[in-house]
Amino acid sequence: MTKDEILQSLKSKGLEDIIELIEDAEKGDLEELELVESIGLVHDTRLNDEVLQLLQDLGVELIFVTDDEEDEEEED
């Protein structure tokens, strides 16, 4: 998918927050992103993979955490 196709798909699904992440990455305001690999950013697996690849292409370092690590951070 092209960047425009990804953005259009996100817009059609009402995922404005993901579009904002991409825009922040383009501006250099997003350097790294922590996420739970089993959850991802988008429910659609293919679109999720495309978004993550786009973010990486824009220089964002993806840091995958396990569900257990997320639980520990919430307890702190």
mmCIF file of N, CA, C and O in Angstrom, residues 4-76:
data_model
loop_
_atom_site.group_PDB
_atom_site.id
_atom_site.type_symbol
_atom_site.label_atom_id
_atom_site.label_comp_id
_atom_site.label_asym_id
_atom_site.label_seq_id
_atom_site.Cartn_x
_atom_site.Cartn_y
_atom_site.Cartn_z
ATOM 1 N N ASP A 4 -0.596 7.191 0.832
ATOM 2 C CA ASP A 4 -1.925 7.767 0.628
ATOM 3 C C ASP A 4 -3.025 6.731 0.820
ATOM 4 O O ASP A 4 -4.070 7.035 1.397
ATOM 5 N N GLU A 5 -2.790 5.502 0.359
ATOM 6 C CA GLU A 5 -3.773 4.435 0.543
ATOM 7 C C GLU A 5 -3.935 4.097 2.022
ATOM 8 O O GLU A 5 -5.050 3.867 2.493
ATOM 9 N N ILE A 6 -2.827 4.074 2.742
ATOM 10 C CA ILE A 6 -2.877 3.808 4.185
ATOM 11 C C ILE A 6 -3.675 4.899 4.886
ATOM 12 O O ILE A 6 -4.573 4.611 5.679
ATOM 13 N N LEU A 7 -3.360 6.156 4.582
ATOM 14 C CA LEU A 7 -4.061 7.270 5.220
ATOM 15 C C LEU A 7 -5.550 7.250 4.891
ATOM 16 O O LEU A 7 -6.390 7.498 5.764
ATOM 17 N N GLN A 8 -5.894 6.946 3.645
ATOM 18 C CA GLN A 8 -7.304 6.883 3.241
ATOM 19 C C GLN A 8 -8.025 5.767 3.984
ATOM 20 O O GLN A 8 -9.145 5.949 4.454
ATOM 21 N N SER A 9 -7.373 4.622 4.115
ATOM 22 C CA SER A 9 -7.978 3.496 4.824
ATOM 23 C C SER A 9 -8.192 3.836 6.296
ATOM 24 O O SER A 9 -9.246 3.536 6.868
ATOM 25 N N LEU A 10 -7.199 4.477 6.907
ATOM 26 C CA LEU A 10 -7.335 4.882 8.309
ATOM 27 C C LEU A 10 -8.461 5.893 8.473
ATOM 28 O O LEU A 10 -9.255 5.810 9.418
ATOM 29 N N LYS A 11 -8.538 6.837 7.546
ATOM 30 C CA LYS A 11 -9.582 7.864 7.613
ATOM 31 C C LYS A 11 -10.964 7.236 7.483
ATOM 32 O O LYS A 11 -11.881 7.587 8.222
ATOM 33 N N SER A 12 -11.102 6.279 6.564
ATOM 34 C CA SER A 12 -12.405 5.641 6.357
ATOM 35 C C SER A 12 -12.833 4.828 7.576
ATOM 36 O O SER A 12 -14.022 4.629 7.802
ATOM 37 N N LYS A 13 -11.874 4.370 8.362
ATOM 38 C CA LYS A 13 -12.178 3.603 9.573
ATOM 39 C C LYS A 13 -12.294 4.498 10.808
ATOM 40 O O LYS A 13 -12.486 4.015 11.913
ATOM 41 N N GLY A 14 -12.107 5.822 10.615
ATOM 42 C CA GLY A 14 -12.219 6.749 11.732
ATOM 43 C C GLY A 14 -11.045 6.689 12.695
ATOM 44 O O GLY A 14 -11.198 7.002 13.873
ATOM 45 N N LEU A 15 -9.878 6.300 12.205
ATOM 46 C CA LEU A 15 -8.702 6.144 13.060
ATOM 47 C C LEU A 15 -7.807 7.387 12.983
ATOM 48 O O LEU A 15 -6.638 7.319 12.604
ATOM 49 N N GLU A 16 -8.391 8.516 13.349
ATOM 50 C CA GLU A 16 -7.681 9.799 13.284
ATOM 51 C C GLU A 16 -6.449 9.822 14.185
ATOM 52 O O GLU A 16 -5.456 10.467 13.864
ATOM 53 N N ASP A 17 -6.497 9.094 15.312
ATOM 54 C CA ASP A 17 -5.355 9.081 16.223
ATOM 55 C C ASP A 17 -4.133 8.417 15.588
ATOM 56 O O ASP A 17 -2.998 8.846 15.819
ATOM 57 N N ILE A 18 -4.348 7.419 14.745
ATOM 58 C CA ILE A 18 -3.237 6.763 14.057
ATOM 59 C C ILE A 18 -2.683 7.700 12.977
ATOM 60 O O ILE A 18 -1.466 7.771 12.770
ATOM 61 N N ILE A 19 -3.566 8.424 12.322
ATOM 62 C CA ILE A 19 -3.136 9.414 11.325
ATOM 63 C C ILE A 19 -2.266 10.471 12.003
ATOM 64 O O ILE A 19 -1.240 10.883 11.456
ATOM 65 N N GLU A 20 -2.655 10.892 13.198
ATOM 66 C CA GLU A 20 -1.860 11.874 13.947
ATOM 67 C C GLU A 20 -0.471 11.331 14.276
ATOM 68 O O GLU A 20 0.513 12.066 14.230
ATOM 69 N N LEU A 21 -0.380 10.043 14.605
ATOM 70 C CA LEU A 21 0.932 9.427 14.861
ATOM 71 C C LEU A 21 1.817 9.515 13.620
ATOM 72 O O LEU A 21 3.001 9.850 13.706
ATOM 73 N N ILE A 22 1.230 9.225 12.471
ATOM 74 C CA ILE A 22 1.981 9.289 11.215
ATOM 75 C C ILE A 22 2.420 10.723 10.934
ATOM 76 O O ILE A 22 3.572 10.962 10.551
ATOM 77 N N GLU A 23 1.528 11.675 11.148
ATOM 78 C CA GLU A 23 1.877 13.082 10.936
ATOM 79 C C GLU A 23 2.983 13.523 11.880
ATOM 80 O O GLU A 23 3.904 14.241 11.482
ATOM 81 N N ASP A 24 2.917 13.083 13.134
ATOM 82 C CA ASP A 24 3.983 13.401 14.098
ATOM 83 C C ASP A 24 5.313 12.808 13.649
ATOM 84 O O ASP A 24 6.355 13.445 13.769
ATOM 85 N N ALA A 25 5.277 11.587 13.124
ATOM 86 C CA ALA A 25 6.495 10.943 12.644
ATOM 87 C C ALA A 25 7.080 11.720 11.466
ATOM 88 O O ALA A 25 8.297 11.899 11.372
ATOM 89 N N GLU A 26 6.227 12.195 10.587
ATOM 90 C CA GLU A 26 6.688 12.966 9.433
ATOM 91 C C GLU A 26 7.375 14.261 9.855
ATOM 92 O O GLU A 26 8.323 14.702 9.221
ATOM 93 N N LYS A 27 6.882 14.850 10.937
ATOM 94 C CA LYS A 27 7.458 16.106 11.438
ATOM 95 C C LYS A 27 8.700 15.870 12.305
ATOM 96 O O LYS A 27 9.345 16.819 12.717
ATOM 97 N N GLY A 28 8.974 14.605 12.612
ATOM 98 C CA GLY A 28 10.105 14.296 13.465
ATOM 99 C C GLY A 28 9.775 14.395 14.945
ATOM 100 O O GLY A 28 10.660 14.366 15.796
ATOM 101 N N ASP A 29 8.486 14.512 15.260
ATOM 102 C CA ASP A 29 8.052 14.633 16.648
ATOM 103 C C ASP A 29 7.835 13.280 17.329
ATOM 104 O O ASP A 29 7.532 13.223 18.511
ATOM 105 N N LEU A 30 7.970 12.197 16.580
ATOM 106 C CA LEU A 30 7.787 10.858 17.133
ATOM 107 C C LEU A 30 9.014 10.035 16.779
ATOM 108 O O LEU A 30 9.243 9.705 15.620
ATOM 109 N N GLU A 31 9.828 9.748 17.790
ATOM 110 C CA GLU A 31 11.067 9.013 17.555
ATOM 111 C C GLU A 31 10.945 7.540 17.883
ATOM 112 O O GLU A 31 11.597 6.713 17.268
ATOM 113 N N GLU A 32 10.118 7.223 18.893
ATOM 114 C CA GLU A 32 9.929 5.830 19.251
ATOM 115 C C GLU A 32 8.508 5.619 19.727
ATOM 116 O O GLU A 32 7.843 6.543 20.183
ATOM 117 N N LEU A 33 8.067 4.383 19.594
ATOM 118 C CA LEU A 33 6.699 4.037 19.942
ATOM 119 C C LEU A 33 6.703 2.674 20.600
ATOM 120 O O LEU A 33 7.202 1.702 20.037
ATOM 121 N N GLU A 34 6.187 2.604 21.818
ATOM 122 C CA GLU A 34 6.058 1.334 22.522
ATOM 123 C C GLU A 34 4.673 0.770 22.260
ATOM 124 O O GLU A 34 3.678 1.487 22.345
ATOM 125 N N LEU A 35 4.627 -0.506 21.927
ATOM 126 C CA LEU A 35 3.336 -1.138 21.742
ATOM 127 C C LEU A 35 3.426 -2.624 22.017
ATOM 128 O O LEU A 35 4.501 -3.214 21.959
ATOM 129 N N VAL A 36 2.301 -3.185 22.351
ATOM 130 C CA VAL A 36 2.210 -4.613 22.610
ATOM 131 C C VAL A 36 2.031 -5.292 21.260
ATOM 132 O O VAL A 36 1.069 -5.028 20.545
ATOM 133 N N GLU A 37 2.992 -6.134 20.902
ATOM 134 C CA GLU A 37 2.994 -6.751 19.575
ATOM 135 C C GLU A 37 1.716 -7.540 19.301
ATOM 136 O O GLU A 37 1.179 -7.502 18.199
ATOM 137 N N SER A 38 1.198 -8.222 20.312
ATOM 138 C CA SER A 38 -0.001 -9.037 20.112
ATOM 139 C C SER A 38 -1.245 -8.182 19.867
ATOM 140 O O SER A 38 -2.240 -8.672 19.346
ATOM 141 N N ILE A 39 -1.178 -6.896 20.226
ATOM 142 C CA ILE A 39 -2.321 -6.007 20.034
ATOM 143 C C ILE A 39 -2.135 -5.133 18.796
ATOM 144 O O ILE A 39 -3.038 -4.985 17.989
ATOM 145 N N GLY A 40 -0.953 -4.548 18.636
ATOM 146 C CA GLY A 40 -0.697 -3.673 17.502
ATOM 147 C C GLY A 40 -1.406 -2.335 17.646
ATOM 148 O O GLY A 40 -1.810 -1.940 18.736
ATOM 149 N N LEU A 41 -1.560 -1.648 16.544
ATOM 150 C CA LEU A 41 -2.222 -0.349 16.548
ATOM 151 C C LEU A 41 -3.618 -0.403 15.945
ATOM 152 O O LEU A 41 -4.491 0.356 16.310
ATOM 153 N N VAL A 42 -3.809 -1.313 14.989
ATOM 154 C CA VAL A 42 -5.048 -1.384 14.222
ATOM 155 C C VAL A 42 -5.537 -2.827 14.226
ATOM 156 O O VAL A 42 -4.737 -3.758 14.126
ATOM 157 N N HIS A 43 -6.847 -3.028 14.329
ATOM 158 C CA HIS A 43 -7.407 -4.380 14.359
ATOM 159 C C HIS A 43 -7.147 -5.142 13.072
ATOM 160 O O HIS A 43 -6.915 -6.343 13.105
ATOM 161 N N ASP A 44 -7.192 -4.469 11.947
ATOM 162 C CA ASP A 44 -6.944 -5.086 10.643
ATOM 163 C C ASP A 44 -5.456 -5.432 10.556
ATOM 164 O O ASP A 44 -4.606 -4.544 10.531
ATOM 165 N N THR A 45 -5.136 -6.718 10.520
ATOM 166 C CA THR A 45 -3.742 -7.169 10.569
ATOM 167 C C THR A 45 -2.914 -6.607 9.423
ATOM 168 O O THR A 45 -1.800 -6.137 9.633
ATOM 169 N N ARG A 46 -3.458 -6.646 8.221
ATOM 170 C CA ARG A 46 -2.703 -6.145 7.066
ATOM 171 C C ARG A 46 -2.460 -4.644 7.194
ATOM 172 O O ARG A 46 -1.340 -4.171 6.973
ATOM 173 N N LEU A 47 -3.489 -3.898 7.556
ATOM 174 C CA LEU A 47 -3.344 -2.456 7.715
ATOM 175 C C LEU A 47 -2.383 -2.150 8.856
ATOM 176 O O LEU A 47 -1.556 -1.240 8.755
ATOM 177 N N ASN A 48 -2.445 -2.913 9.930
ATOM 178 C CA ASN A 48 -1.532 -2.732 11.047
ATOM 179 C C ASN A 48 -0.084 -2.884 10.584
ATOM 180 O O ASN A 48 0.765 -2.053 10.903
ATOM 181 N N ASP A 49 0.178 -3.938 9.812
ATOM 182 C CA ASP A 49 1.536 -4.165 9.304
ATOM 183 C C ASP A 49 1.988 -3.009 8.418
ATOM 184 O O ASP A 49 3.136 -2.573 8.485
ATOM 185 N N GLU A 50 1.081 -2.507 7.590
ATOM 186 C CA GLU A 50 1.405 -1.395 6.687
ATOM 187 C C GLU A 50 1.705 -0.119 7.482
ATOM 188 O O GLU A 50 2.651 0.611 7.176
ATOM 189 N N VAL A 51 0.908 0.143 8.510
ATOM 190 C CA VAL A 51 1.121 1.333 9.346
ATOM 191 C C VAL A 51 2.463 1.233 10.070
ATOM 192 O O VAL A 51 3.236 2.192 10.100
ATOM 193 N N LEU A 52 2.748 0.077 10.648
ATOM 194 C CA LEU A 52 4.009 -0.095 11.370
ATOM 195 C C LEU A 52 5.202 0.062 10.430
ATOM 196 O O LEU A 52 6.202 0.693 10.784
ATOM 197 N N GLN A 53 5.096 -0.474 9.219
ATOM 198 C CA GLN A 53 6.184 -0.337 8.253
ATOM 199 C C GLN A 53 6.361 1.127 7.852
ATOM 200 O O GLN A 53 7.482 1.624 7.751
ATOM 201 N N LEU A 54 5.262 1.827 7.654
ATOM 202 C CA LEU A 54 5.332 3.253 7.307
ATOM 203 C C LEU A 54 6.003 4.040 8.421
ATOM 204 O O LEU A 54 6.876 4.881 8.171
ATOM 205 N N LEU A 55 5.632 3.765 9.664
ATOM 206 C CA LEU A 55 6.253 4.460 10.792
ATOM 207 C C LEU A 55 7.756 4.185 10.838
ATOM 208 O O LEU A 55 8.554 5.096 11.056
ATOM 209 N N GLN A 56 8.141 2.941 10.603
ATOM 210 C CA GLN A 56 9.564 2.609 10.583
ATOM 211 C C GLN A 56 10.265 3.333 9.432
ATOM 212 O O GLN A 56 11.376 3.841 9.604
ATOM 213 N N ASP A 57 9.627 3.389 8.291
ATOM 214 C CA ASP A 57 10.202 4.096 7.139
ATOM 215 C C ASP A 57 10.389 5.579 7.439
ATOM 216 O O ASP A 57 11.267 6.225 6.870
ATOM 217 N N LEU A 58 9.558 6.108 8.328
ATOM 218 C CA LEU A 58 9.647 7.519 8.718
ATOM 219 C C LEU A 58 10.630 7.733 9.870
ATOM 220 O O LEU A 58 10.743 8.825 10.399
ATOM 221 N N GLY A 59 11.320 6.655 10.268
ATOM 222 C CA GLY A 59 12.364 6.771 11.279
ATOM 223 C C GLY A 59 11.933 6.509 12.701
ATOM 224 O O GLY A 59 12.681 6.761 13.641
ATOM 225 N N VAL A 60 10.732 5.986 12.881
ATOM 226 C CA VAL A 60 10.241 5.687 14.231
ATOM 227 C C VAL A 60 10.765 4.317 14.659
ATOM 228 O O VAL A 60 10.655 3.335 13.923
ATOM 229 N N GLU A 61 11.356 4.267 15.853
ATOM 230 C CA GLU A 61 11.808 3.001 16.412
ATOM 231 C C GLU A 61 10.635 2.360 17.137
ATOM 232 O O GLU A 61 10.044 2.960 18.038
ATOM 233 N N LEU A 62 10.292 1.148 16.731
ATOM 234 C CA LEU A 62 9.200 0.428 17.379
ATOM 235 C C LEU A 62 9.775 -0.430 18.491
ATOM 236 O O LEU A 62 10.703 -1.200 18.283
ATOM 237 N N ILE A 63 9.228 -0.257 19.690
ATOM 238 C CA ILE A 63 9.662 -1.016 20.853
ATOM 239 C C ILE A 63 8.490 -1.896 21.269
ATOM 240 O O ILE A 63 7.457 -1.395 21.714
ATOM 241 N N PHE A 64 8.668 -3.196 21.085
ATOM 242 C CA PHE A 64 7.599 -4.123 21.428
ATOM 243 C C PHE A 64 7.760 -4.593 22.860
ATOM 244 O O PHE A 64 8.839 -4.982 23.275
ATOM 245 N N VAL A 65 6.675 -4.515 23.604
ATOM 246 C CA VAL A 65 6.656 -4.984 24.985
ATOM 247 C C VAL A 65 5.657 -6.128 25.076
ATOM 248 O O VAL A 65 4.745 -6.250 24.265
ATOM 249 N N THR A 66 5.840 -6.969 26.086
ATOM 250 C CA THR A 66 4.895 -8.066 26.281
ATOM 251 C C THR A 66 3.741 -7.572 27.128
ATOM 252 O O THR A 66 3.812 -6.522 27.780
ATOM 253 N N ASP A 67 2.679 -8.324 27.126
ATOM 254 C CA ASP A 67 1.522 -7.981 27.962
ATOM 255 C C ASP A 67 1.938 -7.875 29.419
ATOM 256 O O ASP A 67 1.452 -7.035 30.158
ATOM 257 N N ASP A 68 2.873 -8.740 29.872
ATOM 258 C CA ASP A 68 3.337 -8.741 31.255
ATOM 259 C C ASP A 68 4.036 -7.430 31.594
ATOM 260 O O ASP A 68 3.844 -6.879 32.671
ATOM 261 N N GLU A 69 4.869 -6.934 30.670
ATOM 262 C CA GLU A 69 5.576 -5.681 30.906
ATOM 263 C C GLU A 69 4.593 -4.524 31.023
ATOM 264 O O GLU A 69 4.771 -3.619 31.815
ATOM 265 N N GLU A 70 3.527 -4.534 30.235
ATOM 266 C CA GLU A 70 2.514 -3.495 30.303
ATOM 267 C C GLU A 70 1.846 -3.520 31.671
ATOM 268 O O GLU A 70 1.598 -2.482 32.271
ATOM 269 N N ASP A 71 1.535 -4.731 32.173
ATOM 270 C CA ASP A 71 0.907 -4.851 33.489
ATOM 271 C C ASP A 71 1.819 -4.297 34.579
ATOM 272 O O ASP A 71 1.380 -3.615 35.492
ATOM 273 N N GLU A 72 3.123 -4.590 34.481
ATOM 274 C CA GLU A 72 4.080 -4.111 35.479
ATOM 275 C C GLU A 72 4.171 -2.578 35.464
ATOM 276 O O GLU A 72 4.241 -1.949 36.505
ATOM 277 N N GLU A 73 4.162 -1.980 34.277
ATOM 278 C CA GLU A 73 4.254 -0.522 34.173
ATOM 279 C C GLU A 73 3.017 0.134 34.790
ATOM 280 O O GLU A 73 3.109 1.178 35.414
ATOM 281 N N GLU A 74 1.849 -0.481 34.630
ATOM 282 C CA GLU A 74 0.634 0.078 35.193
ATOM 283 C C GLU A 74 0.670 0.027 36.722
ATOM 284 O O GLU A 74 0.100 0.883 37.380
ATOM 285 N N GLU A 75 1.341 -0.970 37.285
ATOM 286 C CA GLU A 75 1.408 -1.101 38.722
ATOM 287 C C GLU A 75 2.345 -0.074 39.348
ATOM 288 O O GLU A 75 2.185 0.293 40.494
ATOM 289 N N ASP A 76 3.339 0.393 38.591
ATOM 290 C CA ASP A 76 4.322 1.368 39.122
ATOM 291 C C ASP A 76 3.737 2.724 39.335
ATOM 292 O O ASP A 76 2.816 3.190 39.018
#
